[in-house]
Amino acid sequence: MRRRGLVRGALAALLLAPLGLAAGPAAAEERVVNVYNWSDYIDPKVLEGFTRETGIKVVYDTYDNNEILETKLLAGRSGYDVVVPSGPFLQRLIRAGAFQPLDKAKIPNLANAWPEIAGRLAAYDPGNTYAVDYMWGTTGIGLNLGAVRERLGAATPLNTWNLVLNPASANRLKDCGIMMLDSPEDLIPSMLPAYGLKADSKRWDDITQVTDALYKVRGTVRKFHSSEYIQALANGDLCVAVGYSGDVLQARKRAEEAKNGVEIGYVIPREGALMWFDAFAIPKDAPHPAEAHIFIDYMMRPEVAAANTNFVSYASGNLPAKKFVRPEILGNTGIYPDEATMQRLSTNTAWDDRTQRFVTRLWTRVRTGR
């Protein structure tokens, strides 16, 4: 999902290459796996270790939204062997016949999949036939705690969608900045529980209730963007960002490293929020399916999955990996929610084409005011 900053220098320098480079007689003999993933979403040392152990070169390209991935896969001949769609897009692409079933006999480390996470992922991929979870997280509220408390007072609850959906509250935060995701697929289902509605509601009246509320506070929102809030939070340039759990925690890490005095928190609203998944899948026309299965199996090793979690600050769908995750990450309920919080988290399945067009019109109104 849509959620990372720029690709880190080491990864970009060592691993990104155009797919066309794997040409010519010498290259034809070289084992390759072409991976298409969200940017800044894997530990470069993991990819180096994979190549060192298997001899398979990783050609690694990145994208920053699901729509780009979907367009390439539906057009066919993308050239990619492993991709990482988010839940509703995974569901749509499965329906479109874009993926081949996983050969589970070739991925013995699927035994490490976290049953609860795999069960929730099955809402998009029944039987976990086509995909295995890579990372998961939540959509909630990132806070510049000092700035928010200064404007709202110590007694105001912060773990509620009212913080940004109530015009009175939002107006008091306007001067120091509110940003929200530019992603109706994430934002609308996340906010439906604020009105006692199910996150997976497909009723147009329900969807309109959220977009009408967003329209009323749009004047308090500095920008709708799905990644700029990370550095803005870290710099102290924002009060509030509605965003992804790991991104907010990356912002906190940057603020701590900068020693700039900005204290960043992350809350999952008490009314409920969205739980999302990014999953490994193999395109139907993948040129190197054998290498793709080897790659996914390697990524499902507990210590490898933990290395990626430690790098990106998102929770892994690999249960034994928790033994290798750094304590400060494993103990952070913004990354690994407790059981009570898990019960407040919902998944959302894909909108049909008609509803998608309806949402696009509503979202354009929210963003532009027209």
PDB file of C-alpha atoms in Angstrom, residues 61-213:
ATOM      1  CA  ASP A  61      11.731  -1.941  -9.326  1.00  0.00           C
ATOM      2  CA  THR A  62       9.410   0.147  -7.164  1.00  0.00           C
ATOM      3  CA  TYR A  63       6.029   1.850  -7.357  1.00  0.00           C
ATOM      4  CA  ASP A  64       4.158   4.186  -5.040  1.00  0.00           C
ATOM      5  CA  ASN A  65       0.522   3.243  -5.602  1.00  0.00           C
ATOM      6  CA  ASN A  66      -1.550   0.183  -6.363  1.00  0.00           C
ATOM      7  CA  GLU A  67      -3.053   1.728  -9.483  1.00  0.00           C
ATOM      8  CA  ILE A  68       0.321   1.692 -11.250  1.00  0.00           C
ATOM      9  CA  LEU A  69       0.809  -1.971 -10.393  1.00  0.00           C
ATOM     10  CA  GLU A  70      -2.730  -2.855 -11.452  1.00  0.00           C
ATOM     11  CA  THR A  71      -2.377  -1.112 -14.810  1.00  0.00           C
ATOM     12  CA  LYS A  72       0.852  -2.943 -15.620  1.00  0.00           C
ATOM     13  CA  LEU A  73      -0.483  -6.353 -14.643  1.00  0.00           C
ATOM     14  CA  LEU A  74      -3.762  -5.964 -16.524  1.00  0.00           C
ATOM     15  CA  ALA A  75      -1.874  -4.857 -19.638  1.00  0.00           C
ATOM     16  CA  GLY A  76       0.105  -8.111 -19.504  1.00  0.00           C
ATOM     17  CA  ARG A  77       3.761  -8.880 -20.130  1.00  0.00           C
ATOM     18  CA  SER A  78       4.889  -6.763 -17.211  1.00  0.00           C
ATOM     19  CA  GLY A  79       8.096  -8.765 -16.962  1.00  0.00           C
ATOM     20  CA  TYR A  80       7.747  -9.121 -13.195  1.00  0.00           C
ATOM     21  CA  ASP A  81       7.998 -12.354 -11.234  1.00  0.00           C
ATOM     22  CA  VAL A  82       6.957 -11.178  -7.757  1.00  0.00           C
ATOM     23  CA  VAL A  83       4.643  -8.272  -6.952  1.00  0.00           C
ATOM     24  CA  VAL A  84       3.191  -6.954  -3.693  1.00  0.00           C
ATOM     25  CA  PRO A  85      -0.420  -5.738  -4.091  1.00  0.00           C
ATOM     26  CA  SER A  86      -2.593  -4.572  -1.216  1.00  0.00           C
ATOM     27  CA  GLY A  87      -5.731  -6.445  -0.191  1.00  0.00           C
ATOM     28  CA  PRO A  88      -8.554  -4.990  -2.325  1.00  0.00           C
ATOM     29  CA  PHE A  89      -6.279  -4.713  -5.359  1.00  0.00           C
ATOM     30  CA  LEU A  90      -5.120  -8.286  -4.818  1.00  0.00           C
ATOM     31  CA  GLN A  91      -8.782  -9.313  -4.840  1.00  0.00           C
ATOM     32  CA  ARG A  92      -9.531  -7.430  -8.062  1.00  0.00           C
ATOM     33  CA  LEU A  93      -6.452  -8.782  -9.804  1.00  0.00           C
ATOM     34  CA  ILE A  94      -7.271 -12.348  -8.775  1.00  0.00           C
ATOM     35  CA  ARG A  95     -10.745 -11.915 -10.282  1.00  0.00           C
ATOM     36  CA  ALA A  96      -9.130 -10.596 -13.463  1.00  0.00           C
ATOM     37  CA  GLY A  97      -6.919 -13.689 -13.725  1.00  0.00           C
ATOM     38  CA  ALA A  98      -3.689 -11.734 -13.273  1.00  0.00           C
ATOM     39  CA  PHE A  99      -1.972 -14.231 -10.939  1.00  0.00           C
ATOM     40  CA  GLN A 100      -0.964 -17.854 -11.012  1.00  0.00           C
ATOM     41  CA  PRO A 101      -1.717 -20.066  -8.007  1.00  0.00           C
ATOM     42  CA  LEU A 102       1.197 -20.513  -5.638  1.00  0.00           C
ATOM     43  CA  ASP A 103       2.808 -23.936  -5.833  1.00  0.00           C
ATOM     44  CA  LYS A 104       2.840 -24.409  -2.085  1.00  0.00           C
ATOM     45  CA  ALA A 105       5.057 -27.492  -2.296  1.00  0.00           C
ATOM     46  CA  LYS A 106       7.810 -25.147  -3.492  1.00  0.00           C
ATOM     47  CA  ILE A 107       7.328 -22.777  -0.545  1.00  0.00           C
ATOM     48  CA  PRO A 108       7.845 -24.913   2.574  1.00  0.00           C
ATOM     49  CA  ASN A 109       8.257 -21.780   4.683  1.00  0.00           C
ATOM     50  CA  LEU A 110       4.566 -21.045   4.175  1.00  0.00           C
ATOM     51  CA  ALA A 111       4.291 -23.056   7.377  1.00  0.00           C
ATOM     52  CA  ASN A 112       5.513 -19.886   9.114  1.00  0.00           C
ATOM     53  CA  ALA A 113       2.485 -17.850   8.039  1.00  0.00           C
ATOM     54  CA  TRP A 114       0.629 -16.292  10.969  1.00  0.00           C
ATOM     55  CA  PRO A 115      -2.756 -18.084  11.020  1.00  0.00           C
ATOM     56  CA  GLU A 116      -4.753 -15.043  12.131  1.00  0.00           C
ATOM     57  CA  ILE A 117      -3.194 -12.827   9.472  1.00  0.00           C
ATOM     58  CA  ALA A 118      -3.562 -15.490   6.783  1.00  0.00           C
ATOM     59  CA  GLY A 119      -7.188 -15.878   7.813  1.00  0.00           C
ATOM     60  CA  ARG A 120      -7.863 -12.173   7.401  1.00  0.00           C
ATOM     61  CA  LEU A 121      -5.986 -12.090   4.098  1.00  0.00           C
ATOM     62  CA  ALA A 122      -8.339 -14.835   2.898  1.00  0.00           C
ATOM     63  CA  ALA A 123     -11.064 -12.180   2.669  1.00  0.00           C
ATOM     64  CA  TYR A 124      -9.291 -11.170  -0.546  1.00  0.00           C
ATOM     65  CA  ASP A 125      -7.759 -14.512  -1.529  1.00  0.00           C
ATOM     66  CA  PRO A 126      -9.977 -17.410  -0.393  1.00  0.00           C
ATOM     67  CA  GLY A 127      -7.867 -20.354   0.679  1.00  0.00           C
ATOM     68  CA  ASN A 128      -4.699 -18.238   0.376  1.00  0.00           C
ATOM     69  CA  THR A 129      -4.389 -19.696  -3.092  1.00  0.00           C
ATOM     70  CA  TYR A 130      -2.574 -16.854  -4.822  1.00  0.00           C
ATOM     71  CA  ALA A 131      -0.798 -14.828  -2.163  1.00  0.00           C
ATOM     72  CA  VAL A 132       1.022 -14.830   1.157  1.00  0.00           C
ATOM     73  CA  ASP A 133       1.187 -11.837   3.470  1.00  0.00           C
ATOM     74  CA  TYR A 134       4.421  -9.859   3.478  1.00  0.00           C
ATOM     75  CA  MET A 135       3.539  -6.969   5.798  1.00  0.00           C
ATOM     76  CA  TRP A 136       0.408  -5.690   7.481  1.00  0.00           C
ATOM     77  CA  GLY A 137      -0.520  -2.602   9.395  1.00  0.00           C
ATOM     78  CA  THR A 138      -3.231  -0.138  10.263  1.00  0.00           C
ATOM     79  CA  THR A 139      -4.476   3.230   9.106  1.00  0.00           C
ATOM     80  CA  GLY A 140      -4.682   5.625  12.024  1.00  0.00           C
ATOM     81  CA  ILE A 141      -3.597   9.013  13.306  1.00  0.00           C
ATOM     82  CA  GLY A 142      -0.044  10.292  13.668  1.00  0.00           C
ATOM     83  CA  LEU A 143       0.369  13.089  16.193  1.00  0.00           C
ATOM     84  CA  ASN A 144       2.844  15.799  17.022  1.00  0.00           C
ATOM     85  CA  LEU A 145       1.939  15.374  20.670  1.00  0.00           C
ATOM     86  CA  GLY A 146       3.289  18.649  21.985  1.00  0.00           C
ATOM     87  CA  ALA A 147       1.671  20.761  19.284  1.00  0.00           C
ATOM     88  CA  VAL A 148      -1.675  18.975  19.574  1.00  0.00           C
ATOM     89  CA  ARG A 149      -1.782  19.248  23.364  1.00  0.00           C
ATOM     90  CA  GLU A 150      -0.891  22.926  23.157  1.00  0.00           C
ATOM     91  CA  ARG A 151      -3.948  23.563  20.986  1.00  0.00           C
ATOM     92  CA  LEU A 152      -6.485  21.109  22.393  1.00  0.00           C
ATOM     93  CA  GLY A 153      -5.452  20.800  26.030  1.00  0.00           C
ATOM     94  CA  ALA A 154      -4.404  17.801  28.076  1.00  0.00           C
ATOM     95  CA  ALA A 155      -7.938  16.524  28.689  1.00  0.00           C
ATOM     96  CA  THR A 156      -8.979  16.150  25.038  1.00  0.00           C
ATOM     97  CA  PRO A 157      -9.051  12.502  23.886  1.00  0.00           C
ATOM     98  CA  LEU A 158      -6.659  11.909  21.020  1.00  0.00           C
ATOM     99  CA  ASN A 159      -7.627   8.338  20.128  1.00  0.00           C
ATOM    100  CA  THR A 160     -10.712   9.283  18.144  1.00  0.00           C
ATOM    101  CA  TRP A 161     -11.586  10.183  14.565  1.00  0.00           C
ATOM    102  CA  ASN A 162     -13.295  13.292  15.976  1.00  0.00           C
ATOM    103  CA  LEU A 163      -9.834  14.808  16.164  1.00  0.00           C
ATOM    104  CA  VAL A 164      -9.907  15.378  12.393  1.00  0.00           C
ATOM    105  CA  LEU A 165     -13.578  14.913  11.457  1.00  0.00           C
ATOM    106  CA  ASN A 166     -15.058  17.314  14.006  1.00  0.00           C
ATOM    107  CA  PRO A 167     -14.788  20.798  12.438  1.00  0.00           C
ATOM    108  CA  ALA A 168     -14.274  22.475  15.818  1.00  0.00           C
ATOM    109  CA  SER A 169     -11.286  20.265  16.630  1.00  0.00           C
ATOM    110  CA  ALA A 170      -9.867  20.362  13.110  1.00  0.00           C
ATOM    111  CA  ASN A 171     -10.032  24.156  13.012  1.00  0.00           C
ATOM    112  CA  ARG A 172      -7.980  24.402  16.180  1.00  0.00           C
ATOM    113  CA  LEU A 173      -5.282  22.256  14.543  1.00  0.00           C
ATOM    114  CA  LYS A 174      -5.360  23.998  11.177  1.00  0.00           C
ATOM    115  CA  ASP A 175      -2.574  26.468  11.895  1.00  0.00           C
ATOM    116  CA  CYS A 176       0.007  23.778  12.605  1.00  0.00           C
ATOM    117  CA  GLY A 177      -1.170  21.479   9.854  1.00  0.00           C
ATOM    118  CA  ILE A 178      -3.267  18.423   9.070  1.00  0.00           C
ATOM    119  CA  MET A 179      -2.430  16.010   6.271  1.00  0.00           C
ATOM    120  CA  MET A 180      -4.460  13.032   5.108  1.00  0.00           C
ATOM    121  CA  LEU A 181      -3.814  10.161   2.758  1.00  0.00           C
ATOM    122  CA  ASP A 182      -4.639  10.728  -0.884  1.00  0.00           C
ATOM    123  CA  SER A 183      -6.250   7.309  -0.996  1.00  0.00           C
ATOM    124  CA  PRO A 184     -10.030   6.938  -0.730  1.00  0.00           C
ATOM    125  CA  GLU A 185      -9.596   3.155  -0.692  1.00  0.00           C
ATOM    126  CA  ASP A 186      -7.872   3.513   2.668  1.00  0.00           C
ATOM    127  CA  LEU A 187      -9.362   6.661   4.124  1.00  0.00           C
ATOM    128  CA  ILE A 188     -13.077   6.011   3.634  1.00  0.00           C
ATOM    129  CA  PRO A 189     -13.175   2.457   5.075  1.00  0.00           C
ATOM    130  CA  SER A 190     -10.959   3.597   7.949  1.00  0.00           C
ATOM    131  CA  MET A 191     -13.383   6.364   8.891  1.00  0.00           C
ATOM    132  CA  LEU A 192     -16.683   4.519   8.439  1.00  0.00           C
ATOM    133  CA  PRO A 193     -16.485   3.157  12.033  1.00  0.00           C
ATOM    134  CA  ALA A 194     -16.500   6.768  13.277  1.00  0.00           C
ATOM    135  CA  TYR A 195     -20.204   6.754  12.375  1.00  0.00           C
ATOM    136  CA  GLY A 196     -20.964   3.303  13.709  1.00  0.00           C
ATOM    137  CA  LEU A 197     -20.714   1.815  10.217  1.00  0.00           C
ATOM    138  CA  LYS A 198     -18.830  -1.229   8.994  1.00  0.00           C
ATOM    139  CA  ALA A 199     -15.484  -0.558   7.353  1.00  0.00           C
ATOM    140  CA  ASP A 200     -16.466  -2.864   4.491  1.00  0.00           C
ATOM    141  CA  SER A 201     -19.802  -1.168   3.823  1.00  0.00           C
ATOM    142  CA  LYS A 202     -20.556  -0.780   0.126  1.00  0.00           C
ATOM    143  CA  ARG A 203     -23.679   1.326   0.667  1.00  0.00           C
ATOM    144  CA  TRP A 204     -23.386   4.596  -1.175  1.00  0.00           C
ATOM    145  CA  ASP A 205     -25.150   6.464   1.617  1.00  0.00           C
ATOM    146  CA  ASP A 206     -22.526   5.248   4.090  1.00  0.00           C
ATOM    147  CA  ILE A 207     -19.653   6.207   1.825  1.00  0.00           C
ATOM    148  CA  THR A 208     -21.212   9.614   1.246  1.00  0.00           C
ATOM    149  CA  GLN A 209     -21.484  10.195   4.989  1.00  0.00           C
ATOM    150  CA  VAL A 210     -17.692   9.996   5.269  1.00  0.00           C
ATOM    151  CA  THR A 211     -16.936  12.063   2.175  1.00  0.00           C
ATOM    152  CA  ASP A 212     -19.416  14.743   3.278  1.00  0.00           C
ATOM    153  CA  ALA A 213     -17.619  14.941   6.630  1.00  0.00           C
TER     154      ALA A 213
END
